Every structure is written in C-alpha cells, then in structure tokens.
Short mmCIF file of C-alpha atoms in Angstrom, two decimals:
data_model
loop_
_atom_site.label_atom_id
_atom_site.label_comp_id
_atom_site.label_asym_id
_atom_site.label_seq_id
_atom_site.Cartn_x
_atom_site.Cartn_y
_atom_site.Cartn_z
CA MET Y 1 -0.04 -0.07 -0.02
CA LYS Y 2 1.49 3.49 -0.99
CA THR Y 3 1.74 5.99 1.87
CA ASN Y 4 1.81 9.81 1.71
CA GLN Y 5 4.82 11.61 2.92
CA ILE Y 6 4.57 13.57 6.09
CA THR Y 7 3.89 17.26 5.65
CA HIS Y 8 6.55 19.99 6.49
CA GLU Y 9 4.53 21.25 9.44
CA GLU Y 10 4.46 17.55 10.89
CA LEU Y 11 8.18 17.04 10.15
CA SER Y 12 9.04 20.10 12.03
CA ALA Y 13 6.91 19.38 14.98
CA LEU Y 14 8.04 15.70 15.17
CA CYS Y 15 11.75 16.42 14.69
CA LEU Y 16 11.47 18.89 17.65
CA GLU Y 17 9.90 16.77 19.86
CA LEU Y 18 12.30 13.91 19.29
CA SER Y 19 15.17 16.43 19.66
CA MET Y 20 13.62 17.63 23.25
CA LEU Y 21 13.18 14.06 24.41
CA PHE Y 22 16.82 12.98 23.43
CA HIS Y 23 17.99 16.19 25.32
CA ALA Y 24 16.02 14.82 28.37
CA GLY Y 25 17.83 11.50 28.11
CA VAL Y 26 15.06 9.35 26.71
CA GLY Y 27 16.04 6.55 24.36
CA ALA Y 28 14.77 6.54 20.66
CA GLY Y 29 12.20 3.72 21.20
CA ASP Y 30 10.88 5.25 24.57
CA ALA Y 31 10.56 8.70 22.57
CA LEU Y 32 8.65 7.14 19.88
CA ALA Y 33 6.34 5.44 22.18
CA LEU Y 34 5.68 8.44 24.01
CA LEU Y 35 4.93 10.32 20.76
CA THR Y 36 2.68 7.48 19.80
CA GLU Y 37 0.48 8.22 22.71
CA GLU Y 38 0.18 11.77 22.24
CA SER Y 39 0.09 11.95 18.21
CA ASP Y 40 -2.88 12.00 15.98
CA ALA Y 41 -4.51 8.66 14.81
CA GLU Y 42 -3.03 9.07 11.44
CA TYR Y 43 0.38 8.87 12.55
CA GLN Y 44 0.12 6.35 15.52
CA PRO Y 45 0.44 3.16 13.56
CA MET Y 46 3.63 4.67 11.92
CA LEU Y 47 5.23 5.67 15.16
CA ARG Y 48 4.36 2.46 16.78
CA ALA Y 49 5.98 0.62 14.06
CA MET Y 50 9.16 2.66 14.24
CA ALA Y 51 9.16 2.05 17.92
CA GLU Y 52 8.97 -1.70 17.76
CA GLN Y 53 11.87 -1.66 15.14
CA VAL Y 54 14.15 0.54 17.31
CA ASP Y 55 13.41 -1.52 20.29
CA GLY Y 56 14.37 -4.60 18.31
CA GLY Y 57 17.75 -2.99 17.58
CA GLY Y 58 17.24 -0.97 14.55
CA THR Y 59 18.49 2.64 14.29
CA LEU Y 60 15.88 5.76 13.99
CA SER Y 61 17.13 6.62 10.45
CA ALA Y 62 16.55 2.94 9.41
CA ALA Y 63 12.95 3.00 10.99
CA MET Y 64 12.28 6.29 9.24
CA LYS Y 65 13.29 4.78 5.66
CA GLU Y 66 11.11 1.72 6.26
CA THR Y 67 8.01 3.89 6.61
CA GLY Y 68 8.47 5.28 3.34
CA ARG Y 69 7.02 8.54 4.58
CA PHE Y 70 10.13 10.72 5.48
CA PRO Y 71 12.09 12.74 2.75
CA VAL Y 72 15.57 11.30 1.87
CA TYR Y 73 16.90 14.49 3.30
CA VAL Y 74 15.57 13.62 6.86
CA CYS Y 75 16.54 9.97 6.77
CA GLY Y 76 20.16 10.93 5.57
CA LEU Y 77 20.72 13.76 7.98
CA VAL Y 78 19.34 11.56 10.99
CA GLU Y 79 21.73 8.85 9.79
CA VAL Y 80 24.52 11.54 9.77
CA GLY Y 81 23.78 12.34 13.26
CA GLU Y 82 23.62 8.81 14.42
CA ARG Y 83 27.09 7.91 13.02
CA ALA Y 84 28.36 11.18 14.31
CA GLY Y 85 26.87 10.86 17.57
CA ARG Y 86 25.02 13.96 17.25
CA THR Y 87 21.42 12.71 16.68
CA GLU Y 88 19.85 15.20 18.91
CA GLU Y 89 21.51 18.01 16.89
CA ALA Y 90 20.39 16.67 13.65
CA LEU Y 91 16.92 16.41 14.77
CA ALA Y 92 17.04 19.93 16.08
CA SER Y 93 18.51 21.26 12.82
CA LEU Y 94 15.76 19.55 10.97
CA ALA Y 95 13.23 20.99 12.91
CA LYS Y 96 14.44 24.54 12.23
CA TYR Y 97 14.90 23.58 8.62
CA TYR Y 98 11.50 22.43 8.00
CA GLU Y 99 10.13 25.29 10.33
CA GLY Y 100 11.56 27.75 7.83
CA ARG Y 101 10.24 25.69 4.87
CA VAL Y 102 6.86 26.21 6.24
CA ARG Y 103 7.28 29.83 6.58
CA LEU Y 104 8.75 29.88 2.90
CA ASP Y 105 5.91 27.63 1.50
CA ARG Y 106 3.24 30.07 3.02
CA ARG Y 107 5.08 33.23 1.59
CA VAL Y 108 5.37 31.47 -1.67
CA ARG Y 109 1.61 30.48 -1.89
CA SER Y 110 0.48 34.03 -0.67
CA ALA Y 111 2.84 35.58 -3.46
CA LEU Y 112 1.70 33.39 -6.30
CA LEU Y 113 -1.99 33.35 -5.44
CA TYR Y 114 -2.77 36.93 -6.48
CA PRO Y 115 -0.68 36.89 -9.56
CA ALA Y 116 -2.39 33.64 -10.65
CA VAL Y 117 -5.67 34.97 -10.29
CA MET Y 118 -4.66 38.04 -12.08
CA LEU Y 119 -3.22 35.93 -15.07
CA MET Y 120 -6.44 34.05 -15.25
CA LEU Y 121 -8.51 37.07 -15.38
CA MET Y 122 -6.28 38.87 -17.88
CA LEU Y 123 -6.13 35.84 -20.24
CA VAL Y 124 -10.06 35.90 -20.17
CA VAL Y 125 -9.90 39.61 -21.13
CA ILE Y 126 -7.71 38.97 -23.82
CA ALA Y 127 -9.49 36.03 -25.05
CA VAL Y 128 -12.90 38.03 -25.13
CA LEU Y 129 -11.20 40.91 -26.96
CA LEU Y 130 -9.86 38.45 -29.77
CA VAL Y 131 -12.95 36.55 -30.05
CA LYS Y 132 -15.74 38.84 -29.40
CA VAL Y 133 -14.65 42.57 -29.87
CA LEU Y 134 -12.33 42.43 -32.81
CA PRO Y 135 -14.90 40.99 -35.16
CA ILE Y 136 -17.21 43.94 -34.19
CA PHE Y 137 -14.46 46.46 -35.33
CA ASP Y 138 -13.99 44.40 -38.39
CA ASP Y 139 -17.70 44.95 -39.26
CA VAL Y 140 -17.22 48.60 -38.75
CA TYR Y 141 -14.14 48.77 -40.88
CA ALA Y 142 -16.00 46.96 -43.53
CA SER Y 143 -18.99 49.36 -43.32
CA LEU Y 144 -16.49 52.13 -44.00
CA GLY Y 145 -14.88 50.34 -46.95
CA GLY Y 146 -11.82 49.14 -45.17
CA SER Y 147 -10.50 46.19 -43.31
CA LEU Y 148 -8.31 45.27 -40.22
CA THR Y 149 -4.64 44.66 -41.51
CA GLY Y 150 -1.27 44.57 -40.06
CA VAL Y 151 -1.22 43.50 -36.48
CA ALA Y 152 -4.90 44.02 -36.09
CA GLY Y 153 -5.59 41.59 -38.92
CA GLY Y 154 -3.24 38.95 -37.47
CA LEU Y 155 -5.02 39.31 -34.14
CA LEU Y 156 -8.33 39.05 -35.79
CA ALA Y 157 -7.26 35.89 -37.57
CA LEU Y 158 -6.07 34.54 -34.40
CA GLY Y 159 -9.34 35.39 -32.57
CA ARG Y 160 -11.20 33.51 -35.38
CA TRP Y 161 -8.90 30.60 -34.89
CA LEU Y 162 -9.50 30.44 -31.05
CA ASP Y 163 -13.05 30.75 -31.67
CA GLY Y 164 -12.98 27.69 -33.93
CA ALA Y 165 -10.78 25.87 -31.51
CA MET Y 166 -12.85 26.69 -28.47
CA PRO Y 167 -14.13 23.15 -27.70
CA VAL Y 168 -10.67 21.74 -27.90
CA LEU Y 169 -9.38 24.48 -25.77
CA TRP Y 170 -12.23 23.89 -23.12
CA VAL Y 171 -11.15 20.18 -22.96
CA LEU Y 172 -7.55 21.09 -22.29
CA LEU Y 173 -8.48 23.64 -19.81
CA ALA Y 174 -10.50 21.06 -17.99
CA ALA Y 175 -7.48 18.64 -18.24
CA ALA Y 176 -5.16 21.26 -16.90
CA ALA Y 177 -7.73 21.96 -13.98
CA VAL Y 178 -7.87 18.32 -13.15
CA LEU Y 179 -4.01 18.03 -13.14
CA LEU Y 180 -3.66 20.89 -10.81
CA ALA Y 181 -6.33 19.68 -8.35
CA ALA Y 182 -4.56 16.16 -8.46
CA PHE Y 183 -1.30 17.98 -7.83
CA ALA Y 184 -2.74 19.90 -4.89
CA ALA Y 185 -4.88 17.14 -3.31
CA MET Y 186 -2.77 14.01 -3.85
CA PRO Y 187 0.49 14.22 -1.86
CA SER Y 188 1.84 10.77 -3.71
CA PHE Y 189 1.16 12.30 -7.29
CA ARG Y 190 2.90 15.59 -6.10
CA ALA Y 191 5.93 13.66 -4.75
CA LYS Y 192 6.16 11.76 -8.24
CA LEU Y 193 6.25 14.89 -10.16
CA THR Y 194 8.51 16.60 -7.86
CA ALA Y 195 11.01 13.62 -7.74
CA ALA Y 196 10.92 13.51 -11.76
CA TRP Y 197 11.61 17.47 -11.77
CA ARG Y 198 14.54 17.08 -9.14
CA ARG Y 199 16.01 14.20 -11.25
CA ARG Y 200 16.19 16.44 -14.33
CA ARG Y 201 16.21 19.99 -13.11
CA GLY Y 202 16.75 19.69 -9.36
CA ASP Y 203 20.47 20.98 -9.62
CA VAL Y 204 20.18 24.02 -11.50
CA GLY Y 205 19.45 27.60 -10.50
CA ILE Y 206 17.70 27.84 -7.08
CA GLY Y 207 17.66 24.12 -6.70
CA ARG Y 208 21.52 24.18 -6.95
CA LYS Y 209 21.49 26.81 -4.15
CA MET Y 210 19.21 24.61 -1.94
CA ASN Y 211 21.49 21.50 -2.48
CA ASP Y 212 24.51 23.27 -1.84
CA ALA Y 213 23.04 24.32 1.47
CA ARG Y 214 21.99 20.83 2.19
CA LEU Y 215 25.35 19.39 1.46
CA ALA Y 216 27.11 21.95 3.45
CA GLN Y 217 24.82 21.20 6.48
CA ALA Y 218 25.59 17.67 6.36
CA LEU Y 219 29.36 18.22 6.05
CA ALA Y 220 29.21 20.69 8.99
CA MET Y 221 27.74 18.19 11.05
CA GLY Y 222 30.23 15.41 10.15
CA MET Y 223 33.26 17.84 10.63
CA ALA Y 224 32.00 19.05 14.02
CA SER Y 225 31.85 15.44 15.18
CA GLY Y 226 35.33 14.62 14.04
CA LEU Y 227 34.34 12.31 10.95
CA PRO Y 228 37.04 12.10 8.31
CA MET Y 229 35.98 14.15 5.44
CA GLU Y 230 35.68 11.26 3.08
CA GLU Y 231 33.17 9.58 5.33
CA ALA Y 232 31.36 12.75 5.75
CA LEU Y 233 31.18 13.19 1.82
CA ASP Y 234 29.79 9.55 1.57
CA LEU Y 235 26.95 10.56 4.10
CA ALA Y 236 26.41 13.70 2.15
CA ALA Y 237 26.07 11.87 -1.17
CA GLY Y 238 23.23 9.70 0.42
CA LEU Y 239 21.28 13.11 0.78
CA MET Y 240 21.41 13.49 -2.70
CA GLU Y 241 19.92 10.30 -3.91
CA ASP Y 242 16.93 12.11 -5.46
CA THR Y 243 19.46 14.61 -7.26
CA PRO Y 244 21.94 12.46 -9.52
CA GLN Y 245 23.92 15.72 -10.32
CA GLY Y 246 24.51 16.67 -6.67
CA LYS Y 247 25.42 13.10 -5.75
CA ALA Y 248 28.01 13.21 -8.86
CA ARG Y 249 29.43 16.11 -7.45
CA CYS Y 250 30.20 14.47 -4.13
CA LEU Y 251 31.70 11.43 -5.59
CA ASP Y 252 33.90 13.57 -7.74
CA CYS Y 253 35.11 15.41 -4.65
CA TRP Y 254 35.76 12.19 -2.96
CA ALA Y 255 37.88 11.03 -5.90
CA ARG Y 256 39.77 14.16 -5.76
CA LEU Y 257 40.39 13.74 -2.02
CA ASP Y 258 41.51 10.16 -2.61
CA ARG Y 259 44.16 11.52 -5.29
CA GLY Y 260 45.55 13.72 -2.65
CA GLU Y 261 44.01 17.12 -3.24
CA SER Y 262 43.23 19.41 -0.37
CA VAL Y 263 39.73 19.67 0.87
CA SER Y 264 39.11 23.16 -0.41
CA ALA Y 265 40.72 22.41 -3.85
CA ALA Y 266 38.61 19.26 -4.31
CA MET Y 267 35.47 20.93 -3.32
CA ARG Y 268 36.39 23.97 -5.71
CA GLY Y 269 37.52 21.51 -8.53
CA SER Y 270 34.37 19.36 -8.24
CA GLY Y 271 31.84 22.27 -7.77
CA LEU Y 272 30.49 20.94 -4.58
CA LEU Y 273 30.38 24.28 -3.01
CA PRO Y 274 30.83 27.98 -4.35
CA ALA Y 275 34.30 29.24 -4.66
CA GLY Y 276 33.56 31.83 -1.86
CA ALA Y 277 32.59 28.97 0.53
CA CYS Y 278 35.60 26.92 -0.49
CA ARG Y 279 37.91 30.02 0.28
CA LEU Y 280 36.26 30.49 3.77
CA LEU Y 281 36.69 26.71 4.42
CA GLU Y 282 40.36 26.86 3.56
CA LEU Y 283 41.01 30.02 5.82
CA GLY Y 284 39.01 28.12 8.71
CA GLN Y 285 41.13 25.13 8.35
CA ARG Y 286 44.33 27.03 8.37
CA SER Y 287 43.20 28.49 11.50
CA GLY Y 288 42.04 25.34 13.11
CA ALA Y 289 38.48 26.20 13.01
CA GLY Y 290 37.34 24.40 9.89
CA ASP Y 291 34.12 22.87 11.48
CA ALA Y 292 33.00 26.42 12.56
CA ALA Y 293 33.67 27.72 9.01
CA MET Y 294 31.66 25.03 7.61
CA GLU Y 295 28.78 25.69 10.09
CA LYS Y 296 28.99 29.35 8.88
CA ILE Y 297 29.11 28.35 5.24
CA ALA Y 298 25.97 26.10 5.85
CA SER Y 299 24.03 28.89 7.40
CA ASP Y 300 24.86 31.52 4.88
CA LEU Y 301 23.99 29.15 1.90
CA LEU Y 302 20.71 28.26 3.46
CA GLU Y 303 19.88 31.95 3.81
CA GLU Y 304 21.04 32.70 0.39
CA SER Y 305 18.74 29.95 -1.15
CA GLU Y 306 15.72 31.13 0.84
CA ALA Y 307 16.50 34.78 -0.32
CA ALA Y 308 16.95 33.68 -3.90
CA LEU Y 309 13.70 31.76 -3.77
CA GLU Y 310 11.82 34.80 -2.37
CA ASP Y 311 13.40 37.00 -4.83
CA LYS Y 312 12.29 34.75 -7.69
CA VAL Y 313 8.58 34.69 -6.44
CA SER Y 314 8.49 38.47 -5.83
CA ARG Y 315 9.14 39.06 -9.68
CA VAL Y 316 6.17 36.88 -10.79
CA GLU Y 317 3.67 39.28 -10.06
CA PRO Y 318 5.14 42.66 -11.85
CA ALA Y 319 6.17 40.30 -14.72
CA LEU Y 320 2.61 39.05 -15.23
CA VAL Y 321 1.13 42.54 -15.12
CA LEU Y 322 3.53 43.97 -17.46
CA VAL Y 323 3.04 41.27 -19.81
CA CYS Y 324 -0.56 41.33 -19.90
CA SER Y 325 -0.76 44.94 -19.88
CA ILE Y 326 1.38 45.16 -23.02
CA LEU Y 327 -0.80 42.54 -24.77
CA VAL Y 328 -4.14 44.37 -24.11
CA GLY Y 329 -2.65 47.70 -25.01
CA LEU Y 330 -1.27 46.24 -28.23
CA ILE Y 331 -4.61 44.99 -29.20
CA LEU Y 332 -6.59 48.14 -28.55
CA LEU Y 333 -3.92 50.21 -30.07
CA SER Y 334 -3.87 48.21 -33.23
CA VAL Y 335 -7.53 48.61 -33.63
CA MET Y 336 -8.02 52.19 -32.42
CA LEU Y 337 -5.24 53.93 -34.42
CA PRO Y 338 -6.41 53.01 -37.77
CA LEU Y 339 -10.04 53.74 -36.77
CA MET Y 340 -8.98 57.28 -35.63
CA HIS Y 341 -7.38 57.80 -38.93
CA ILE Y 342 -10.36 56.69 -40.90
CA MET Y 343 -12.69 58.96 -38.70
CA SER Y 344 -10.35 62.06 -39.16
CA ALA Y 345 -10.41 61.41 -42.91
CA ILE Y 346 -14.20 61.22 -42.86
CA GLY Y 347 -14.60 64.30 -40.78
#
C-alpha cells in the first residue's frame, strides 16, 4: 500500500519533539512510544511500528526509511547524526530547517495566489477581445470600406482560430484543472512529479543553491563530530539520492580527495560548493576552525537559497502585470489607431 509523505509542518513538530526528548535523556524507542500516545490517529501506526523496530535493535534512521513517509533528506541527516553521535543536533537542525520551509511555503503560496488569479482574469479579457470585440471592429471597418490589416488583422485571424478551436481548448483547460487539483490534493502524485523534476532540473538555479545548503549542513555536522572528510562526503552523497547531479559532485570530490588534493581544492574543482565558500573553508582549516567555518557556510548558503527563492517569487507578479498590460494595450492600439485615421479622414 502506498503511503503519503509527512507534511513539512508535521516533520518540523516531530523532529523538534524527538530532539527535546533526546535532550532529556529518553531513548529513541521510548521517545517514539511517548509520541505515539500523544500523536494524531493518522500517525500512531507509523510511530508504533518505528518504536518496535528501534526496540528490536534498529536505528532511528532505518525506521524512518522503512515507513517510506520521510523525505530522503530527513533520513540521511538523521543517519549522519547517528553515525557522528549527534542525533539530537540533527533532529533540532531538521526541525529548524522545516520550520523555515513552512514559513517559506506560506509566503510563496500567498505571493503566487494573487498573480495566478490576475493572470487568469487577464487571459479571459484578452480572449474576449480577440474572439468577441475584434470581429465587431472588423464589421465597422467593412462598413467604412476598409478592413483590419497588419497587427490587427493578425490578431483577428488569431481570434477566429481561437473561436473555432474553443471546444478543444475547453477540454485542455478542464484537463489542466484536473491536473492542478490532483497535484494539490494528492501528495503521492505531487511527490512523483517533484521527484521527476529533481532528477532532471533539481540541480540548476535555485535548486542548486538549496542542494549546496543541504550538503554544507551535512558536512558541517560530520566535521563537528570529528568524522573524516571522506566519510562525511559519503554521508552527504546519501542525501542527494533524489538529485543525481548533486551526488555526482560528491563522488567527484571524494575521488579528488583520494588523489591527494586538499579539501578546499577538491570542493572547488568538483563544484561541490561555491568558490567563496571554499575560500572560507580553507581559511578556517588553516586557523584550526574548519568545523566552525563549515557551519557558517551552511548557514549562509541556507539563507542565500531562501532569499533567492523569495526574490524569484517576488518578480512573478510585476512580470505578469507587465506582459498582460502590453498585450491588452497592443490589441486596443492596433484597432483604435487605424479607426482614428479613418474617422479623421471622414470628418
């Protein structure tokens, strides 16, 4: 039976509660059992099964993977924490990370809702102008002994084509609406589409910035726990299972380290982290504070990725308004200017 992944809100709350129980000295199995008693009925079977697996000798990360409801990033970072002896810190870091994701998701939804509604309304206005209004102007021009030419004539032809293709367009519009509804209401369907996108475009642009932040966070935890860099890279590569390009960069960096390159040179040559981050890491290692430098890098990269995403979203609304306004103005000007010339010649 397929299961849905846990929401970001629930992930943040669960990781925070587990980290607090670990901080109080409660074992993983007992912590999961306590959460089972207090959680919603939806999550009780999952938490009970996890508690039984941990009590049977399994690790928390393995129990998370077994449920199939936790993201790769959560399972991987918890495994990093377990192997580094910093499970509590890993859970606290995950709680903070997904709390930020919840706030960011809310900002993104609120920022995109108004532009999306505006886009739909303007598309309706443009369609009405092309299909209903332009033919009226064409009749007016015909009664005056002229016809729509140039841009207006092309738009009139487009409007007639849209009018003839309206049944097909309605079917396509209904299919798009069903797809969007399924994407919003079915987490499993949404997860499949998201995973497919990550495999193809998940390491480009903002996705690359977010991957860099995830890798830096895992490396910072490994370095702070005294793990060898090669082992920390192996664990970080496990976080990139859903992004082949990111995993390839980790493996390339590991191979460069195996050939004797320095850590900063290997990261710079493989493109694992930005050049500025590599320079900061090199300075930190020379001063004996490499783990602190990596934590600073992880924090800066996370803030940079969130800022880049917010900046991208903030540009959507003005871009939509500008494009739609230009289209509407072009349609009206292409019709009204020739009409003004005709009326002035008549007058």
